[in-house]
């Protein structure tokens, strides 16, 4: 273990501020980062890595885009936090209402966790019902009601859920298998009049990438409407990442439906703590101060975070999305070629520009549709591959259950570096026992 990690662990649980950063499932010491620029991060040992973590999503434009940094610096010059309304919030809320369908109003929070927690409370307030349906493997932040079968971080830690969540909180959450319309129909048939909301990731990306089967999200829309429940579409990860209108822009817009509530985060704050819940006025106006559903935050809508979000979303034009899509296509092809050449059993899954790799014979033999499928992968194989890539100068997310995040700053040079690294890393794990 490195000295810096030892020191960190003496004063912080696991040495980290968020569990998956601790390298628990891949072993070894985390890379401590001193700075990041475009497609690269630099460790405190001054080693540069091609970065596919992208701060777990926000870095759509690449790290430290000069225009975003300048917007933040200018905002900082005017003061760090006021606890009062600003013009920037109105501008960012307006931009969101214009990009995504079915949104009149936006409430800003600091984290995605708060946004989904607020959306759930709002749905319960609106419907006067208690039950929430979530899908196994979908992550909606670490609030009590949503921690059951919550995917990546929890899966990486090998926990079924979390200690410290009361039976009461868990009792009001029904967990169903993802992509299973029959299970959803059965749950509505049994509990229909008590269900406040179905909360789902717009495309599941926290158990690895598991795209919704065609018609799955539309079925959620139909069943919730039929039974008077709300559909909460969690776009904290997909929002403004897979298209200028998020996953809804790829699916709901063409199919002609909107959810009742959306949640956003990650790209929305461009790397600073900012998230949001959003929806039609008829629901959103139940929030305090207009309505009885309380929701608040000292730093909510922070002027620096709003400046970073506004600058990021303004820069995220069609060219950016085309660039990221194009790179994802190329990277997918290269990953498959190199892993196949070394006989490493795997499956690459995609949701728009989001991509992840499932490891081992089970995912290689059939698509991953559910959390059960995702858990049947060979995480030990990934751990060896992860360290081989790290040795080659590529920082992957240190968990087999995470997306590999691409930015608009990833180009031909980075693809070449990744190709070379993938070739050698695949060869090194392909020689191991798990090769076919
Ligand atoms: C990251 C994430 C969250 C939680 O956001 P935080 O800002 O980490 O609290 C919620 N939902 C989804 C889909 C996410 O990917």
Short mmCIF file of C-alpha atoms and ligand atoms in Angstrom, two decimals:
data_model
loop_
_atom_site.label_atom_id
_atom_site.label_comp_id
_atom_site.label_asym_id
_atom_site.label_seq_id
_atom_site.Cartn_x
_atom_site.Cartn_y
_atom_site.Cartn_z
CA UNK A 1 0.00 0.00 0.00
CA UNK A 2 1.22 3.44 -0.82
CA UNK A 3 2.12 5.84 1.98
CA UNK A 4 -0.37 8.46 0.85
CA UNK A 5 -3.16 5.87 0.86
CA UNK A 6 -2.08 4.73 4.33
CA UNK A 7 -2.21 8.30 5.56
CA UNK A 8 -5.61 8.83 3.95
CA UNK A 9 -6.96 5.66 5.54
CA UNK A 10 -5.93 6.83 8.98
CA UNK A 11 -8.19 9.86 8.77
CA UNK A 12 -10.97 8.77 6.37
CA UNK A 13 -12.90 5.47 6.27
CA UNK A 14 -11.26 3.48 3.50
CA UNK A 15 -9.17 6.55 2.68
CA UNK A 16 -11.86 7.92 0.39
CA UNK A 17 -14.90 10.20 0.24
CA UNK A 18 -16.92 7.72 -1.88
CA UNK A 19 -16.48 3.92 -1.66
CA UNK A 20 -15.72 2.82 -5.23
CA UNK A 21 -12.64 5.08 -5.33
CA UNK A 22 -10.87 2.80 -2.84
CA UNK A 23 -10.05 0.11 -5.47
CA UNK A 24 -11.73 -2.44 -3.19
CA UNK A 25 -12.80 -4.79 -5.98
CA UNK A 26 -9.64 -4.52 -8.09
CA UNK A 27 -7.10 -4.48 -5.25
CA UNK A 28 -4.04 -2.29 -4.79
CA UNK A 29 -3.86 1.41 -4.01
CA UNK A 30 -5.97 4.05 -5.74
CA UNK A 31 -4.25 6.50 -8.05
CA UNK A 32 -4.14 9.88 -6.31
CA UNK A 33 -4.82 12.59 -8.89
CA UNK A 34 -3.15 15.98 -8.82
CA UNK A 35 -4.69 17.41 -11.97
CA UNK A 36 -6.69 16.63 -15.08
CA UNK A 37 -6.87 18.15 -18.54
CA UNK A 38 -8.94 17.12 -21.57
CA UNK A 39 -8.75 13.28 -21.89
CA UNK A 40 -5.99 12.83 -19.29
CA UNK A 41 -5.48 12.70 -15.56
CA UNK A 42 -2.08 13.10 -13.89
CA UNK A 43 -1.17 11.21 -10.73
CA UNK A 44 0.77 12.71 -7.83
CA UNK A 45 3.76 10.70 -9.15
CA UNK A 46 3.44 12.78 -12.36
CA UNK A 47 2.26 9.85 -14.44
CA UNK A 48 -0.28 10.69 -17.12
CA UNK A 49 -3.20 8.33 -17.81
CA UNK A 50 -5.79 8.29 -20.57
CA UNK A 51 -8.89 8.75 -18.43
CA UNK A 52 -12.07 6.72 -18.93
CA UNK A 53 -13.55 7.65 -15.56
CA UNK A 54 -14.42 11.22 -16.51
CA UNK A 55 -15.26 12.03 -12.90
CA UNK A 56 -17.92 9.26 -13.25
CA UNK A 57 -19.80 11.16 -15.90
CA UNK A 58 -19.62 14.95 -15.62
CA UNK A 59 -16.55 15.46 -17.85
CA UNK A 60 -18.45 15.29 -21.17
CA UNK A 61 -16.26 18.01 -22.70
CA UNK A 62 -13.06 16.59 -21.24
CA UNK A 63 -11.44 17.82 -18.05
CA UNK A 64 -10.98 21.51 -17.36
CA UNK A 65 -12.43 22.83 -20.61
CA UNK A 66 -11.02 26.39 -20.80
CA UNK A 67 -14.45 28.03 -21.31
CA UNK A 68 -15.94 26.17 -18.34
CA UNK A 69 -12.97 27.00 -16.10
CA UNK A 70 -13.20 30.64 -17.15
CA UNK A 71 -16.92 30.76 -16.36
CA UNK A 72 -16.23 29.33 -12.89
CA UNK A 73 -13.32 31.70 -12.23
CA UNK A 74 -15.45 34.68 -13.24
CA UNK A 75 -18.30 33.50 -11.03
CA UNK A 76 -15.89 32.97 -8.13
CA UNK A 77 -14.70 36.55 -8.53
CA UNK A 78 -18.26 37.69 -7.85
CA UNK A 79 -18.60 35.60 -4.66
CA UNK A 80 -18.89 31.93 -3.80
CA UNK A 81 -22.40 31.54 -2.42
CA UNK A 82 -25.22 33.92 -1.59
CA UNK A 83 -28.19 31.87 -0.43
CA UNK A 84 -30.36 34.08 -2.62
CA UNK A 85 -31.73 33.81 -6.16
CA UNK A 86 -29.42 34.52 -9.10
CA UNK A 87 -29.97 35.12 -12.82
CA UNK A 88 -27.82 32.09 -13.63
CA UNK A 89 -30.35 29.71 -12.07
CA UNK A 90 -33.17 31.10 -14.22
CA UNK A 91 -30.96 30.80 -17.31
CA UNK A 92 -29.98 27.20 -16.58
CA UNK A 93 -33.55 26.17 -15.68
CA UNK A 94 -34.80 27.78 -18.91
CA UNK A 95 -32.19 25.93 -20.94
CA UNK A 96 -33.23 22.60 -19.39
CA UNK A 97 -36.95 23.23 -20.05
CA UNK A 98 -36.12 23.95 -23.70
CA UNK A 99 -33.99 20.86 -24.23
CA UNK A 100 -36.06 18.18 -22.59
CA UNK A 101 -39.73 17.44 -23.16
CA UNK A 102 -42.44 17.71 -20.50
CA UNK A 103 -40.59 20.11 -18.20
CA UNK A 104 -42.01 23.44 -17.05
CA UNK A 105 -40.02 23.84 -13.85
CA UNK A 106 -36.71 22.85 -12.34
CA UNK A 107 -35.54 22.63 -8.70
CA UNK A 108 -31.76 22.61 -8.24
CA UNK A 109 -29.95 20.52 -5.65
CA UNK A 110 -26.27 19.81 -5.03
CA UNK A 111 -26.27 16.04 -5.63
CA UNK A 112 -28.14 13.45 -7.64
CA UNK A 113 -29.00 11.71 -4.39
CA UNK A 114 -30.92 14.77 -3.21
CA UNK A 115 -32.61 15.18 -6.58
CA UNK A 116 -34.03 11.63 -6.61
CA UNK A 117 -34.86 11.76 -2.90
CA UNK A 118 -36.79 14.98 -3.58
CA UNK A 119 -38.54 13.49 -6.60
CA UNK A 120 -39.67 10.50 -4.55
CA UNK A 121 -40.96 12.73 -1.76
CA UNK A 122 -42.76 14.87 -4.33
CA UNK A 123 -44.34 11.80 -5.94
CA UNK A 124 -45.55 10.62 -2.54
CA UNK A 125 -46.89 14.09 -1.76
CA UNK A 126 -48.63 14.33 -5.12
CA UNK A 127 -50.25 10.88 -5.00
CA UNK A 128 -50.75 10.56 -1.21
CA UNK A 129 -49.37 7.03 -1.61
CA UNK A 130 -46.37 5.34 0.01
CA UNK A 131 -44.95 2.58 -2.20
CA UNK A 132 -42.03 3.08 -4.57
CA UNK A 133 -40.97 0.60 -7.24
CA UNK A 134 -37.32 0.47 -8.24
CA UNK A 135 -35.40 -2.01 -10.36
CA UNK A 136 -32.56 -4.20 -9.11
CA UNK A 137 -29.19 -2.87 -10.25
CA UNK A 138 -30.44 0.68 -10.80
CA UNK A 139 -28.69 3.27 -8.65
CA UNK A 140 -30.53 6.37 -7.55
CA UNK A 141 -28.14 7.75 -4.94
CA UNK A 142 -27.73 6.76 -1.32
CA UNK A 143 -31.01 7.86 0.27
CA UNK A 144 -32.57 5.19 2.51
CA UNK A 145 -35.58 4.31 0.35
CA UNK A 146 -33.48 3.74 -2.76
CA UNK A 147 -30.51 1.77 -1.47
CA UNK A 148 -32.04 -1.69 -1.98
CA UNK A 149 -30.28 -3.68 -4.75
CA UNK A 150 -28.61 -0.46 -5.83
CA UNK A 151 -25.99 -1.55 -8.31
CA UNK A 152 -22.37 -0.53 -8.79
CA UNK A 153 -21.00 0.88 -5.54
CA UNK A 154 -23.04 -1.50 -3.42
CA UNK A 155 -22.40 -4.41 -5.80
CA UNK A 156 -18.68 -3.71 -5.77
CA UNK A 157 -18.68 -3.81 -1.99
CA UNK A 158 -20.55 -7.14 -2.17
CA UNK A 159 -23.37 -5.85 0.00
CA UNK A 160 -27.03 -6.78 -0.49
CA UNK A 161 -28.02 -3.26 0.46
CA UNK A 162 -26.85 -1.17 3.35
CA UNK A 163 -26.81 -1.48 7.12
CA UNK A 164 -28.49 1.43 8.83
CA UNK A 165 -31.55 1.46 6.57
CA UNK A 166 -34.67 0.87 8.66
CA UNK A 167 -37.08 -1.94 7.89
CA UNK A 168 -39.72 0.77 7.44
CA UNK A 169 -37.76 2.53 4.70
CA UNK A 170 -37.03 -0.73 2.92
CA UNK A 171 -40.63 -1.91 3.39
CA UNK A 172 -42.01 0.87 1.21
CA UNK A 173 -39.68 0.03 -1.69
CA UNK A 174 -40.53 -2.86 -4.02
CA UNK A 175 -37.53 -4.08 -6.01
CA UNK A 176 -38.27 -5.69 -9.38
CA UNK A 177 -36.01 -7.18 -12.05
CA UNK A 178 -34.98 -4.68 -14.75
CA UNK A 179 -36.41 -5.11 -18.24
CA UNK A 180 -39.23 -7.32 -16.93
CA UNK A 181 -42.62 -5.89 -17.95
CA UNK A 182 -44.50 -8.92 -16.60
CA UNK A 183 -43.07 -8.41 -13.11
CA UNK A 184 -44.11 -4.76 -13.28
CA UNK A 185 -47.64 -5.68 -14.39
CA UNK A 186 -47.88 -8.19 -11.54
CA UNK A 187 -46.72 -5.58 -8.99
CA UNK A 188 -49.34 -3.12 -10.23
CA UNK A 189 -52.01 -5.80 -10.22
CA UNK A 190 -51.24 -6.52 -6.56
CA UNK A 191 -50.39 -3.06 -5.17
CA UNK A 192 -51.64 -0.66 -7.86
CA UNK A 193 -53.57 1.73 -5.62
CA UNK A 194 -50.64 2.11 -3.17
CA UNK A 195 -47.86 2.80 -5.67
CA UNK A 196 -46.70 6.42 -5.65
CA UNK A 197 -44.01 6.08 -8.30
CA UNK A 198 -41.84 3.87 -10.41
CA UNK A 199 -38.30 5.19 -10.42
CA UNK A 200 -35.99 3.95 -13.13
CA UNK A 201 -32.68 4.87 -14.69
CA UNK A 202 -33.49 6.14 -18.17
CA UNK A 203 -30.98 3.55 -19.35
CA UNK A 204 -29.40 1.44 -16.63
CA UNK A 205 -25.74 2.39 -16.34
CA UNK A 206 -24.81 1.55 -12.76
CA UNK A 207 -24.65 -2.26 -13.13
CA UNK A 208 -22.58 -1.88 -16.24
CA UNK A 209 -24.53 -0.66 -19.25
CA UNK A 210 -27.87 -2.46 -19.52
CA UNK A 211 -30.03 -0.61 -22.04
CA UNK A 212 -33.79 -0.82 -21.62
CA UNK A 213 -35.30 -3.36 -24.01
CA UNK A 214 -37.47 -1.72 -26.68
CA UNK A 215 -40.81 -0.91 -25.09
CA UNK A 216 -39.68 -1.27 -21.46
CA UNK A 217 -39.70 2.44 -20.61
CA UNK A 218 -42.89 2.94 -22.64
CA UNK A 219 -44.53 0.14 -20.61
CA UNK A 220 -43.53 1.89 -17.37
CA UNK A 221 -45.12 5.05 -18.75
CA UNK A 222 -48.34 3.26 -19.63
CA UNK A 223 -48.70 1.27 -16.41
CA UNK A 224 -47.96 4.24 -14.12
CA UNK A 225 -50.51 6.37 -15.97
CA UNK A 226 -53.11 3.62 -15.86
CA UNK A 227 -52.71 3.24 -12.08
CA UNK A 228 -52.30 6.89 -11.11
CA UNK A 229 -48.63 6.53 -10.15
CA UNK A 230 -45.82 8.81 -11.30
CA UNK A 231 -42.92 7.81 -13.53
CA UNK A 232 -39.60 9.19 -12.26
CA UNK A 233 -37.01 9.07 -15.02
CA UNK A 234 -33.56 9.20 -13.44
CA UNK A 235 -31.30 10.88 -15.99
CA UNK A 236 -28.61 11.85 -13.46
CA UNK A 237 -26.11 9.85 -15.52
CA UNK A 238 -27.64 9.87 -19.03
CA UNK A 239 -28.96 13.45 -18.97
CA UNK A 240 -27.12 15.73 -21.41
CA UNK A 241 -24.59 12.92 -21.93
CA UNK A 242 -26.14 10.58 -24.52
CA UNK A 243 -27.80 13.45 -26.42
CA UNK A 244 -28.62 17.13 -25.92
CA UNK A 245 -31.96 15.92 -24.52
CA UNK A 246 -30.51 12.95 -22.64
CA UNK A 247 -31.94 9.44 -23.01
CA UNK A 248 -35.43 10.91 -23.40
CA UNK A 249 -34.15 12.55 -26.59
CA UNK A 250 -33.25 9.13 -27.99
CA UNK A 251 -36.41 7.32 -26.93
CA UNK A 252 -39.31 9.25 -25.40
CA UNK A 253 -39.17 12.00 -28.00
CA UNK A 254 -39.44 9.57 -30.93
CA UNK A 255 -42.02 7.38 -29.19
CA UNK A 256 -44.10 10.37 -28.14
CA UNK A 257 -44.12 10.14 -24.36
CA UNK A 258 -42.65 12.02 -21.41
CA UNK A 259 -42.16 10.86 -17.82
CA UNK A 260 -43.77 12.80 -14.94
CA UNK A 261 -40.52 13.75 -13.26
CA UNK A 262 -36.90 13.80 -14.34
CA UNK A 263 -33.75 13.93 -12.29
CA UNK A 264 -30.46 15.30 -13.60
CA UNK A 265 -26.92 15.58 -12.25
CA UNK A 266 -23.36 14.81 -13.37
CA UNK A 267 -22.99 16.59 -16.80
CA UNK A 268 -25.59 19.15 -15.66
CA UNK A 269 -23.06 20.63 -13.24
CA UNK A 270 -20.07 20.29 -15.55
CA UNK A 271 -17.90 18.92 -12.72
CA UNK A 272 -19.21 21.00 -9.82
CA UNK A 273 -21.87 19.79 -7.37
CA UNK A 274 -25.16 20.45 -9.12
CA UNK A 275 -28.22 18.33 -9.82
CA UNK A 276 -31.92 18.92 -10.38
CA UNK A 277 -35.41 17.51 -10.36
CA UNK A 278 -37.79 18.73 -13.01
CA UNK A 279 -41.28 18.25 -14.40
CA UNK A 280 -44.59 19.90 -15.24
CA UNK A 281 -45.85 22.82 -13.15
CA UNK A 282 -48.82 20.80 -11.93
CA UNK A 283 -46.47 18.53 -10.00
CA UNK A 284 -43.44 20.75 -9.35
CA UNK A 285 -45.57 23.49 -7.75
CA UNK A 286 -46.31 21.14 -4.88
CA UNK A 287 -42.75 21.87 -3.70
CA UNK A 288 -42.26 24.43 -0.93
CA UNK A 289 -42.62 27.43 -0.91
CA UNK A 290 -45.69 26.99 -3.17
CA UNK A 291 -46.82 23.63 -1.86
CA UNK A 292 -46.62 21.27 1.11
CA UNK A 293 -43.66 19.09 0.01
CA UNK A 294 -40.55 20.39 1.75
CA UNK A 295 -37.22 20.42 -0.10
CA UNK A 296 -34.29 22.78 0.44
CA UNK A 297 -30.50 23.22 0.41
CA UNK A 298 -28.02 25.79 1.72
CA UNK A 299 -25.80 25.46 -1.36
CA UNK A 300 -28.55 24.48 -3.84
CA UNK A 301 -28.14 26.35 -7.13
CA UNK A 302 -24.66 27.47 -6.06
CA UNK A 303 -23.49 30.22 -8.44
CA UNK A 304 -20.19 28.50 -9.32
CA UNK A 305 -21.91 25.20 -10.04
CA UNK A 306 -24.60 26.94 -12.10
CA UNK A 307 -21.90 28.78 -14.08
CA UNK A 308 -20.10 25.49 -14.79
CA UNK A 309 -23.37 23.81 -15.78
CA UNK A 310 -24.46 26.65 -18.06
CA UNK A 311 -21.06 26.83 -19.78
CA UNK A 312 -21.01 23.05 -20.23
CA UNK A 313 -24.53 22.74 -21.64
CA UNK A 314 -23.97 25.68 -24.00
CA UNK A 315 -20.83 24.00 -25.35
CA UNK A 316 -22.52 20.60 -25.60
CA UNK A 317 -23.80 21.04 -29.15
CA UNK A 318 -24.52 18.51 -31.89
CA UNK A 319 -20.82 18.32 -32.78
CA UNK A 320 -19.91 17.26 -29.24
CA UNK A 321 -22.50 14.47 -29.22
CA UNK A 322 -21.47 13.33 -32.71
CA UNK A 323 -17.82 13.26 -31.61
CA UNK A 324 -18.54 11.23 -28.48
CA UNK A 325 -20.84 8.84 -30.41
CA UNK A 326 -18.19 8.35 -33.08
CA UNK A 327 -15.48 7.65 -30.52
CA UNK A 328 -17.73 5.18 -28.69
CA UNK A 329 -18.29 3.26 -31.95
CA UNK A 330 -14.56 3.10 -32.63
CA UNK A 331 -13.70 2.15 -29.06
CA UNK A 332 -16.31 -0.62 -29.00
CA UNK A 333 -14.83 -2.10 -32.19
CA UNK A 334 -11.27 -1.93 -30.85
CA UNK A 335 -12.21 -3.47 -27.48
CA UNK A 336 -13.94 -6.41 -29.15
CA UNK A 337 -11.14 -6.97 -31.68
CA UNK A 338 -8.39 -6.98 -29.08
CA UNK A 339 -10.24 -9.08 -26.51
CA UNK A 340 -11.34 -11.56 -29.18
CA UNK A 341 -7.81 -11.81 -30.54
CA UNK A 342 -6.61 -12.82 -27.08
CA UNK A 343 -9.62 -15.13 -26.51
CA UNK A 344 -10.85 -13.13 -23.53
CA UNK A 345 -14.56 -13.94 -23.07
CA UNK A 346 -16.56 -10.73 -22.78
CA UNK A 347 -19.50 -8.69 -24.05
CA UNK A 348 -19.55 -4.96 -24.77
CA UNK A 349 -22.92 -3.29 -24.13
CA UNK A 350 -23.98 0.16 -25.24
CA UNK A 351 -26.61 2.76 -24.45
CA UNK A 352 -25.97 5.59 -26.88
CA UNK A 353 -22.40 6.73 -26.29
CA UNK A 354 -22.29 4.93 -22.94
CA UNK A 355 -20.35 1.70 -23.00
CA UNK A 356 -19.21 -1.00 -20.61
CA UNK A 357 -17.63 -4.43 -20.80
CA UNK A 358 -18.97 -7.54 -19.04
CA UNK A 359 -16.35 -10.21 -18.36
CA UNK A 360 -16.36 -13.99 -18.61
CA UNK A 361 -18.27 -16.83 -20.23
CA UNK A 362 -21.74 -16.05 -18.86
CA UNK A 363 -22.08 -12.54 -20.38
CA UNK A 364 -20.17 -13.70 -23.47
CA UNK A 365 -22.89 -16.27 -24.15
CA UNK A 366 -25.97 -14.01 -23.82
CA UNK A 367 -26.83 -10.32 -23.49
CA UNK A 368 -27.01 -8.87 -19.98
CA UNK A 369 -30.61 -7.80 -19.37
CA UNK A 370 -30.88 -7.81 -15.57
CA UNK A 371 -28.85 -7.32 -12.42
CA UNK A 372 -28.72 -11.10 -11.95
CA UNK A 373 -27.13 -11.40 -15.40
CA UNK A 374 -24.68 -8.59 -14.59
CA UNK A 375 -23.58 -10.29 -11.39
CA UNK A 376 -22.73 -13.48 -13.28
CA UNK A 377 -19.61 -11.85 -14.70
CA UNK A 378 -16.02 -12.69 -13.80
CA UNK A 379 -14.95 -9.73 -11.65
CA UNK A 380 -11.56 -11.34 -10.94
CA UNK A 381 -10.84 -11.31 -14.69
CA UNK A 382 -11.74 -7.63 -14.79
CA UNK A 383 -9.45 -6.90 -11.81
CA UNK A 384 -6.47 -8.37 -13.68
CA UNK A 385 -7.41 -6.52 -16.85
CA UNK A 386 -7.87 -3.27 -14.91
CA UNK A 387 -4.34 -3.43 -13.51
CA UNK A 388 -2.87 -4.40 -16.88
CA UNK A 389 -4.51 -1.30 -18.37
CA UNK A 390 -3.28 0.84 -15.49
CA UNK A 391 0.26 -0.39 -16.15
CA UNK A 392 -0.26 0.65 -19.78
CA UNK A 393 -1.30 4.16 -18.74
CA UNK A 394 -5.10 3.89 -18.93
CA UNK A 395 -7.35 4.67 -15.97
CA UNK A 396 -10.57 2.64 -16.17
CA UNK A 397 -13.34 2.87 -13.59
CA UNK A 398 -12.12 0.50 -10.81
CA UNK A 399 -15.25 -1.67 -10.94
CA UNK A 400 -16.69 -4.12 -13.47
CA UNK A 401 -20.12 -2.58 -12.85
CA UNK A 402 -19.36 0.90 -14.19
CA UNK A 403 -19.56 2.64 -17.54
CA UNK A 404 -16.37 3.67 -19.33
CA UNK A 405 -16.83 7.40 -19.76
CA UNK A 406 -15.78 9.02 -23.01
CA UNK A 407 -15.40 12.76 -23.57
CA UNK A 408 -15.35 15.04 -26.60
CA UNK A 409 -11.62 15.47 -25.90
CA UNK A 410 -10.99 11.79 -26.71
CA UNK A 411 -9.73 11.70 -30.30
CA UNK A 412 -7.55 9.77 -32.71
CA UNK A 413 -4.44 9.99 -30.55
CA UNK A 414 -6.28 8.66 -27.50
CA UNK A 415 -7.83 5.87 -29.58
CA UNK A 416 -4.35 4.81 -30.68
CA UNK A 417 -3.11 4.82 -27.08
CA UNK A 418 -6.14 2.82 -25.98
CA UNK A 419 -5.72 0.36 -28.83
CA UNK A 420 -2.09 -0.30 -27.92
CA UNK A 421 -2.96 -0.65 -24.22
CA UNK A 422 -5.93 -2.93 -24.95
CA UNK A 423 -3.79 -5.16 -27.16
CA UNK A 424 -1.18 -5.72 -24.46
CA UNK A 425 -3.63 -5.89 -21.55
CA UNK A 426 -5.80 -8.42 -23.41
CA UNK A 427 -2.76 -10.54 -24.19
CA UNK A 428 -1.68 -10.49 -20.56
CA UNK A 429 -5.05 -11.62 -19.15
CA UNK A 430 -5.74 -13.88 -22.15
CA UNK A 431 -2.81 -16.06 -21.12
CA UNK A 432 -4.47 -16.63 -17.76
CA UNK A 433 -6.78 -19.48 -16.79
CA UNK A 434 -9.98 -17.77 -17.82
CA UNK A 435 -9.03 -17.71 -21.50
CA UNK A 436 -11.23 -19.83 -23.73
C1 LIG B 1 -24.69 9.13 -9.87
C2 LIG B 1 -26.14 8.81 -9.87
C3 LIG B 1 -27.01 9.23 -8.83
C4 LIG B 1 -26.50 9.91 -7.58
O1 LIG B 1 -25.90 11.14 -7.83
P1 LIG B 1 -24.87 11.73 -6.75
O2 LIG B 1 -24.57 13.09 -7.28
O3 LIG B 1 -23.70 10.81 -6.73
O4 LIG B 1 -25.58 11.78 -5.45
C5 LIG B 1 -28.36 9.00 -8.96
N1 LIG B 1 -28.85 8.36 -10.04
C6 LIG B 1 -28.06 7.92 -11.04
C7 LIG B 1 -28.66 7.24 -12.23
C8 LIG B 1 -26.68 8.11 -10.98
O5 LIG B 1 -25.89 7.64 -11.95
#
